[in-house]
mmCIF file of C-alpha atoms and ligand atoms in Angstrom:
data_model
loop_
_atom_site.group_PDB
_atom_site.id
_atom_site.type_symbol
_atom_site.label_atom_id
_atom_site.label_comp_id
_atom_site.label_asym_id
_atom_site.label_seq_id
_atom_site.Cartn_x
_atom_site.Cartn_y
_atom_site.Cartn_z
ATOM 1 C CA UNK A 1 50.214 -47.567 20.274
ATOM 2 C CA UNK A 2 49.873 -44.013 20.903
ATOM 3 C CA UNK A 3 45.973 -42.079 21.275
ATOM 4 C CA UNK A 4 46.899 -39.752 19.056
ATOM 5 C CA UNK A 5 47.496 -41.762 15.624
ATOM 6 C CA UNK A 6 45.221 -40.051 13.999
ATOM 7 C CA UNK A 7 44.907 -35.883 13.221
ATOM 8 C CA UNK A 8 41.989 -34.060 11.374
ATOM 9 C CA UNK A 9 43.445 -30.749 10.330
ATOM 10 C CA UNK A 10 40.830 -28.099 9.244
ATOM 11 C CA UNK A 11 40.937 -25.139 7.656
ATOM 12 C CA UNK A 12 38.467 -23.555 9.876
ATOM 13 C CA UNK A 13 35.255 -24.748 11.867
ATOM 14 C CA UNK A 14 32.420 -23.563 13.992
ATOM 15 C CA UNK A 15 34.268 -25.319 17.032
ATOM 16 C CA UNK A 16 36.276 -28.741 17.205
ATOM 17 C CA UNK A 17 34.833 -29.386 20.331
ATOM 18 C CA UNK A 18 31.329 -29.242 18.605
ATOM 19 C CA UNK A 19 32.805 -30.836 15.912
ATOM 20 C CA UNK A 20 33.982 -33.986 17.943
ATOM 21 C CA UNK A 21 30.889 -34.310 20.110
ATOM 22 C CA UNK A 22 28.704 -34.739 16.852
ATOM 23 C CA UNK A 23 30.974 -37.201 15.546
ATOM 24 C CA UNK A 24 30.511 -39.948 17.951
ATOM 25 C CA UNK A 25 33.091 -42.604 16.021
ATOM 26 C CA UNK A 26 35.967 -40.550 14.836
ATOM 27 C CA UNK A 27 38.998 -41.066 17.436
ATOM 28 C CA UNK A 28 40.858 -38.306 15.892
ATOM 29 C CA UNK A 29 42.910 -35.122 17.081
ATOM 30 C CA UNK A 30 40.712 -32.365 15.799
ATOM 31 C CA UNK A 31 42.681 -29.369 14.964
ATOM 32 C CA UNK A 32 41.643 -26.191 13.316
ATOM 33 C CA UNK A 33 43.516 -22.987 11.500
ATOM 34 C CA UNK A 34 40.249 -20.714 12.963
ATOM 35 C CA UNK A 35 37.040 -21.457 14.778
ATOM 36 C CA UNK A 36 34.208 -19.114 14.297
ATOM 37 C CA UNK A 37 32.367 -20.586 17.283
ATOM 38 C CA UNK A 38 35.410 -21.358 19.685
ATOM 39 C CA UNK A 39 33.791 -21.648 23.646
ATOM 40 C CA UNK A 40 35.476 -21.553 27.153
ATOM 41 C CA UNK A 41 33.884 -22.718 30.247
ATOM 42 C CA UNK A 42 30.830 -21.638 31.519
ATOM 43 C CA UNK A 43 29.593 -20.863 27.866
ATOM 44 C CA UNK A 44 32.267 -18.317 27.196
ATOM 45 C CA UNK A 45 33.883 -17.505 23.572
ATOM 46 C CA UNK A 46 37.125 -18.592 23.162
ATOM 47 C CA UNK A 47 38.796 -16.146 20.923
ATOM 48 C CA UNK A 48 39.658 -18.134 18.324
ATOM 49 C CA UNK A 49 41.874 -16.170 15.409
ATOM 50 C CA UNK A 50 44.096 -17.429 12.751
ATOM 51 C CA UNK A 51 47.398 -17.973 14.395
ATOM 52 C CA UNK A 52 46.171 -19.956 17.385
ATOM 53 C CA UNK A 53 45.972 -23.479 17.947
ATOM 54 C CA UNK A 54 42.916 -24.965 18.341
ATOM 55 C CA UNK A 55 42.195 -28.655 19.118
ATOM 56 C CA UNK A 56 39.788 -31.314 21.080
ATOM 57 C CA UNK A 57 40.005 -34.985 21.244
ATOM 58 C CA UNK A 58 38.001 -37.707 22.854
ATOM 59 C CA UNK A 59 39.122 -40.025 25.759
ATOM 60 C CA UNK A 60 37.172 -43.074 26.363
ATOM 61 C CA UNK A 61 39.048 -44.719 29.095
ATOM 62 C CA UNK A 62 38.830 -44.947 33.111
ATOM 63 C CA UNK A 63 41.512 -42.488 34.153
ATOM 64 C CA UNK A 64 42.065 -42.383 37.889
ATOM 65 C CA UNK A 65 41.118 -39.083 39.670
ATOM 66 C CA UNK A 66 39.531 -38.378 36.044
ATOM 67 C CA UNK A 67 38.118 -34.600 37.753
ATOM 68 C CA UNK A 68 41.700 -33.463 37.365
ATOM 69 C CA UNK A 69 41.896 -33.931 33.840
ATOM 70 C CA UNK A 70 41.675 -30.126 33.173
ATOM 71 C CA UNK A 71 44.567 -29.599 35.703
ATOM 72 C CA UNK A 72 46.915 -32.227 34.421
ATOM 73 C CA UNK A 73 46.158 -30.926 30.688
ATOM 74 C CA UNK A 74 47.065 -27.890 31.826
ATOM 75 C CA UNK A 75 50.688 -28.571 33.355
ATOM 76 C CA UNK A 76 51.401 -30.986 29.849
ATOM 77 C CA UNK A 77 50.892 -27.580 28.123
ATOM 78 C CA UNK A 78 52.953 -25.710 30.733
ATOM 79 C CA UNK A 79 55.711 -28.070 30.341
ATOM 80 C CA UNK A 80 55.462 -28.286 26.742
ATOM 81 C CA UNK A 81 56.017 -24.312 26.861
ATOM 82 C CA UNK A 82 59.405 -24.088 29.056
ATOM 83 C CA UNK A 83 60.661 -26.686 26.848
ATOM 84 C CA UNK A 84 60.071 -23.467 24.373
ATOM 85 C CA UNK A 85 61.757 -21.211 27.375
ATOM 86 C CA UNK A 86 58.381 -19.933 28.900
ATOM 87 C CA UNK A 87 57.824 -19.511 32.768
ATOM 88 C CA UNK A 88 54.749 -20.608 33.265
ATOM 89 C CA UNK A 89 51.978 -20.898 35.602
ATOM 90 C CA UNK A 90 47.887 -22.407 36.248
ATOM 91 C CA UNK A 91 45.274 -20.071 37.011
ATOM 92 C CA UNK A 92 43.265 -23.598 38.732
ATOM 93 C CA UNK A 93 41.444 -24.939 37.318
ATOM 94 C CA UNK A 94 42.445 -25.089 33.280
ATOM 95 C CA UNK A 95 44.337 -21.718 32.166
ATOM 96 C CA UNK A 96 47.924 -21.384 31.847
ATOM 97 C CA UNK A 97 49.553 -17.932 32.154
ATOM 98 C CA UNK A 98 52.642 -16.781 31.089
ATOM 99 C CA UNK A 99 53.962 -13.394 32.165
ATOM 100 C CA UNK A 100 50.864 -12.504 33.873
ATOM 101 C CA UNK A 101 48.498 -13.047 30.723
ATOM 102 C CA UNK A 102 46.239 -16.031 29.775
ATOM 103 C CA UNK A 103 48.102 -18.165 26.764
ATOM 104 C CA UNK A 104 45.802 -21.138 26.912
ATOM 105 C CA UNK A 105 42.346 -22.276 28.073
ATOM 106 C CA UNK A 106 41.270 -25.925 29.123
ATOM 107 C CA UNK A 107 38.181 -27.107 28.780
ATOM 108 C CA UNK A 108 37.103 -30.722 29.688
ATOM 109 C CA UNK A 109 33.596 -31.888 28.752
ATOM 110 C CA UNK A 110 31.711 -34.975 29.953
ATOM 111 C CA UNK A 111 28.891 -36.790 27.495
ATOM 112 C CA UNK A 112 27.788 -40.240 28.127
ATOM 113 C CA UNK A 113 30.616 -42.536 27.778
ATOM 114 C CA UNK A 114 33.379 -40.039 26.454
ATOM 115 C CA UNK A 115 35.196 -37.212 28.023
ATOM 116 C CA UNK A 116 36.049 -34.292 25.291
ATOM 117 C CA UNK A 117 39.165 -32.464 25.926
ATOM 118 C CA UNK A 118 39.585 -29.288 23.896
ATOM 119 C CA UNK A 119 42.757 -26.975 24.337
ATOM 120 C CA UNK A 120 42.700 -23.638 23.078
ATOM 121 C CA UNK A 121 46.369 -22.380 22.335
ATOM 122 C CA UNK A 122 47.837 -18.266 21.430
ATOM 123 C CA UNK A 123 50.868 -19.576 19.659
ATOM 124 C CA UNK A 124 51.243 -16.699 17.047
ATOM 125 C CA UNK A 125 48.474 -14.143 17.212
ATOM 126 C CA UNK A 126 49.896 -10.099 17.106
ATOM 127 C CA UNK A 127 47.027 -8.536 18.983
ATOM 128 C CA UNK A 128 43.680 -9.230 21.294
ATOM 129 C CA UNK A 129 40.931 -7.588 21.969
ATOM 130 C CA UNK A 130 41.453 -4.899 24.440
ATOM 131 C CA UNK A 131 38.892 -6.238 27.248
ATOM 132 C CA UNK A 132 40.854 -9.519 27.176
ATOM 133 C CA UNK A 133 43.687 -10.475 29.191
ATOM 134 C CA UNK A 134 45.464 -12.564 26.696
ATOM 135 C CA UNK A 135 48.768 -13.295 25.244
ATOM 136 C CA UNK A 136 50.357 -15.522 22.303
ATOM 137 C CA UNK A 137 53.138 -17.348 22.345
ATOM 138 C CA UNK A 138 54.574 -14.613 19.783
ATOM 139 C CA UNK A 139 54.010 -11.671 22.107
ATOM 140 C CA UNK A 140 55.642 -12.831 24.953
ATOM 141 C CA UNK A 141 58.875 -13.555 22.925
ATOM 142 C CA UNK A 142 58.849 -11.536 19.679
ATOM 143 C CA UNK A 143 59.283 -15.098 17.689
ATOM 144 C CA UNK A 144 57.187 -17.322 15.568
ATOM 145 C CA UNK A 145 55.938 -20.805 16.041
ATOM 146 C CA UNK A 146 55.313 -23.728 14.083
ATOM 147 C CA UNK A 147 52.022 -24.831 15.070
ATOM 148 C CA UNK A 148 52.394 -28.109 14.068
ATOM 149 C CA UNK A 149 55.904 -28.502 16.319
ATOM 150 C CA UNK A 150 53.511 -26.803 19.028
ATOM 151 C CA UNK A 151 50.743 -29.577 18.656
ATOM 152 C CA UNK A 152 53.136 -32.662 18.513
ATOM 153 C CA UNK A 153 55.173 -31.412 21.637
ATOM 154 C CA UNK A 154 52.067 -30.916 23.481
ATOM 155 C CA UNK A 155 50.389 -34.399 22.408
ATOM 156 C CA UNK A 156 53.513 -36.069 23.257
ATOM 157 C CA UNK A 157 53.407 -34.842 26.917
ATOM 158 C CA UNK A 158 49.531 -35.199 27.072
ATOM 159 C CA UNK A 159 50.082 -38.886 26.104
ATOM 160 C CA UNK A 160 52.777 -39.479 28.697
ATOM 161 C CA UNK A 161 50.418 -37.683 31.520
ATOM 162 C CA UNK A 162 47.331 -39.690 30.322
ATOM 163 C CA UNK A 163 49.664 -43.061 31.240
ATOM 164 C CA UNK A 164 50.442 -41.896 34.539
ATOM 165 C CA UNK A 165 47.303 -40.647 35.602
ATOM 166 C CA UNK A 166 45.700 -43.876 34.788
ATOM 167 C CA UNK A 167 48.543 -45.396 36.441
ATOM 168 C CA UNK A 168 48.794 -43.916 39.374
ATOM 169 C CA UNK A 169 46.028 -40.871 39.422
ATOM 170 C CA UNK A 170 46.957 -36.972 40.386
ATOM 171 C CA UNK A 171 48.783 -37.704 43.345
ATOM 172 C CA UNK A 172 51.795 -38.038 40.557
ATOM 173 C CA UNK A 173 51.217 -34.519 39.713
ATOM 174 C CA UNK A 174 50.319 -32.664 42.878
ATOM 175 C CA UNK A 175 53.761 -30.921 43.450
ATOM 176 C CA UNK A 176 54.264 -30.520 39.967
ATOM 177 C CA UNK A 177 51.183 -28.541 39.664
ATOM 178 C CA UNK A 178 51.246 -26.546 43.155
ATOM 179 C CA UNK A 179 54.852 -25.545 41.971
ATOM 180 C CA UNK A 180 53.532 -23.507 39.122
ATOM 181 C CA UNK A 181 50.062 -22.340 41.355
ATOM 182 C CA UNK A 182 48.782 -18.743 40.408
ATOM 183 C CA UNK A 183 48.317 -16.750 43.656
ATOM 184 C CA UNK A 184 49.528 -19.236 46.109
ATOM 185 C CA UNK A 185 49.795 -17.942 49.807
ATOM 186 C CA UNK A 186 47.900 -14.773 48.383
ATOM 187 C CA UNK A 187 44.725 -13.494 49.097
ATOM 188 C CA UNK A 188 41.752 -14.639 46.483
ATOM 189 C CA UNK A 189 38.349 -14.579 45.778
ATOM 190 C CA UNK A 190 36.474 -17.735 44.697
ATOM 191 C CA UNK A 191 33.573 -16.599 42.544
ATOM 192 C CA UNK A 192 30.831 -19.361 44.114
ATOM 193 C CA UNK A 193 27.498 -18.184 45.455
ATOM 194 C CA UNK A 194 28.331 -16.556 47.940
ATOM 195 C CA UNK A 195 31.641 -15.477 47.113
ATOM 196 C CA UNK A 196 34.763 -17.092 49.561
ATOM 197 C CA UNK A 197 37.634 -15.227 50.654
ATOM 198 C CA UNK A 198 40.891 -16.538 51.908
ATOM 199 C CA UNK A 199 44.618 -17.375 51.520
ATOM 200 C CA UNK A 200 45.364 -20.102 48.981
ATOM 201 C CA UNK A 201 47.466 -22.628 50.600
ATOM 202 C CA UNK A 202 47.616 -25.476 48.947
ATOM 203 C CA UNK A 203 45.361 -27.956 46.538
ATOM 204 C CA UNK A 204 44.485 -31.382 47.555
ATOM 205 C CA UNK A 205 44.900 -35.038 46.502
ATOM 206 C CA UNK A 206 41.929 -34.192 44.148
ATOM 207 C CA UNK A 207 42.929 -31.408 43.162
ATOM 208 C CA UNK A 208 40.971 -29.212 44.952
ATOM 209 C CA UNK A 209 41.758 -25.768 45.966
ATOM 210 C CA UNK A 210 42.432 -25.230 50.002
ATOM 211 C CA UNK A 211 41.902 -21.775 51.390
ATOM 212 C CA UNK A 212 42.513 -20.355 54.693
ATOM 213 C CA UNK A 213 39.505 -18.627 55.566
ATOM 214 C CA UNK A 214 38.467 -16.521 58.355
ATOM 215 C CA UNK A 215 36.206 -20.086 59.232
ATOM 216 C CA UNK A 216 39.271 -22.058 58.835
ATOM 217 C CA UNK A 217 40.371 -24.304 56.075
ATOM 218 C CA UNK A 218 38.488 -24.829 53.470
ATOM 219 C CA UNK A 219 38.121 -27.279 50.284
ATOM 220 C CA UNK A 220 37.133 -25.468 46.675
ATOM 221 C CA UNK A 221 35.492 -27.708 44.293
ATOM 222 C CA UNK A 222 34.666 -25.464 41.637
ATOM 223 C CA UNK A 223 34.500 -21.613 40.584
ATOM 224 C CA UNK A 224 36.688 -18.934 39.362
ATOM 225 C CA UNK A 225 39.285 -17.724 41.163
ATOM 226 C CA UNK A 226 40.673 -13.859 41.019
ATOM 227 C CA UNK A 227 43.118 -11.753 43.590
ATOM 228 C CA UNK A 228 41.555 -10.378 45.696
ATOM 229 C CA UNK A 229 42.086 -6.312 45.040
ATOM 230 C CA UNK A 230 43.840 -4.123 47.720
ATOM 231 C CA UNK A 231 41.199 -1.917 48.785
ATOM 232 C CA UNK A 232 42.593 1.573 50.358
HETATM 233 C C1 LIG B 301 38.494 -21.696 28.754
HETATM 234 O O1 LIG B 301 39.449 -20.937 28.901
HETATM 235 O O2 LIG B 301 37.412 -21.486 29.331
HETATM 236 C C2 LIG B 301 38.655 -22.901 27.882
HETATM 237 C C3 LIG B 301 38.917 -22.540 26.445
HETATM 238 C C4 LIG B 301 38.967 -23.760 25.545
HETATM 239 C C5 LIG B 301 39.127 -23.399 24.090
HETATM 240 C C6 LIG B 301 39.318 -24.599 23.227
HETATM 241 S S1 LIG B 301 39.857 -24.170 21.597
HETATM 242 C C7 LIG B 301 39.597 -25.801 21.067
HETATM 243 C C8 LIG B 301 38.296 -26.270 21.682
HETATM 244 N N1 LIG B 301 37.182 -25.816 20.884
HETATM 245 C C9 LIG B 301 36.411 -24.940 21.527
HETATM 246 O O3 LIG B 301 35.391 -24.406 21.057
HETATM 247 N N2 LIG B 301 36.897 -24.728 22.746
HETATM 248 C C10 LIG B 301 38.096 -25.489 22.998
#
């Protein structure tokens, strides 16, 4: 039977990753027309628009390699988008570009027993905000979407991924993922404390970043990651 036999559709809502975390019972897909609360990692808002899709479910299941949930989320949604004709790529660890733009955000959050995935998606929005990077699904092809065809596409790949990664954890998806890399062999700033510099070479068995640094290789855990900028 699949995960996903069940789907909450909302007209709008503060957040459905909120929404599932204070609903400790409901094994639903929670989806929503609009949040007015949407968040991104590290407390960020998560533009969150009519024409989007935006949904979170819970997992309650030992996954193998479970810290590269956000990364194997991520390449279901890429895949689910070149089945739509997109060329896509991961900004590590949980955004998916297309065309140079952000078109969805990951975000993975652990409470006791459950793991909440929410998946923020720009399927059919016109504009963004100018201080955001973003793009829809629309803009980068002049066409509508249904979001519904969007969701079931993308839960169908999710659920496949979910199999194998219990299965046989992220080694499975390692070359899938490096393929579609943002800023591989190019030189990029992790935002830790103190910032590291270096070449991105490659990511690990799990699924960290490696960067060539001026101290030799070394393994990324966690932080953002930007080009660096070519100073004159
Ligand atoms: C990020 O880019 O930092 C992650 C963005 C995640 C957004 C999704 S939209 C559905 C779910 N509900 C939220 O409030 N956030 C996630």
């Amino acid at each position: 039977m699949s995960r996903f036999s069940c789907l909450l559709w909302l007209e709008e809502v503060s957040s459905t990753q909120d929404f599932l975390k204070e609903r400790e019972g409901l094994n639903c897909v929670v989806c929503a027309k609009k949040q007015t609360l949407g968040r991104g990692r590290y407390g960020r808002s998560w533009h969150s628009d009519e024409g989007g899709l935006y949904l979170s479910f819970a997992l309650q299941e030992e996954l193998k390699d479970e810290q590269t949930l956000p990364l194997v989320i991520a390449l279901s949604v890429c895949q689910m988008l070149e089945d739509y004709g997109f060329l896509t790529s991961i900004k590590w660890v949980n955004d998916v570009y297309i065309m140079g733009k952000k078109v969805c955000g990951v975000l993975v959050e652990k409470l006791k027993n459950r793991s909440i995935v929410g998946i923020g998606i720009n399927v059919n929005q016109k504009a963004f905000p100018q201080n955001l990077s973003a793009t829809s699904m629309f803009l980068a092809s002049g066409k509508e979407y249904s979001t519904v065809c969007v969701l079931l596409s993308l839960l169908d790949k999710i659920e496949k991924h979910l199999n194998i990664l219990k299965e046989k954890g992220f080694k499975a998806f390692r070359d899938d993922i490096k393929r579609r890399l943002l800023f591989l062999d190019q030189e990029v700033i992790i935002h830790t404390k103190p910032p590291t510099l270096g070449i991105l070479k490659d990511i690990s068995e799990e699924g960290y970043l490696i960067l060539l640094t001026a101290h030799g290789e070394k393994k990324i855990i966690s932080g953002d990651i930007t080009l660096r900028g070519i100073i004159g």
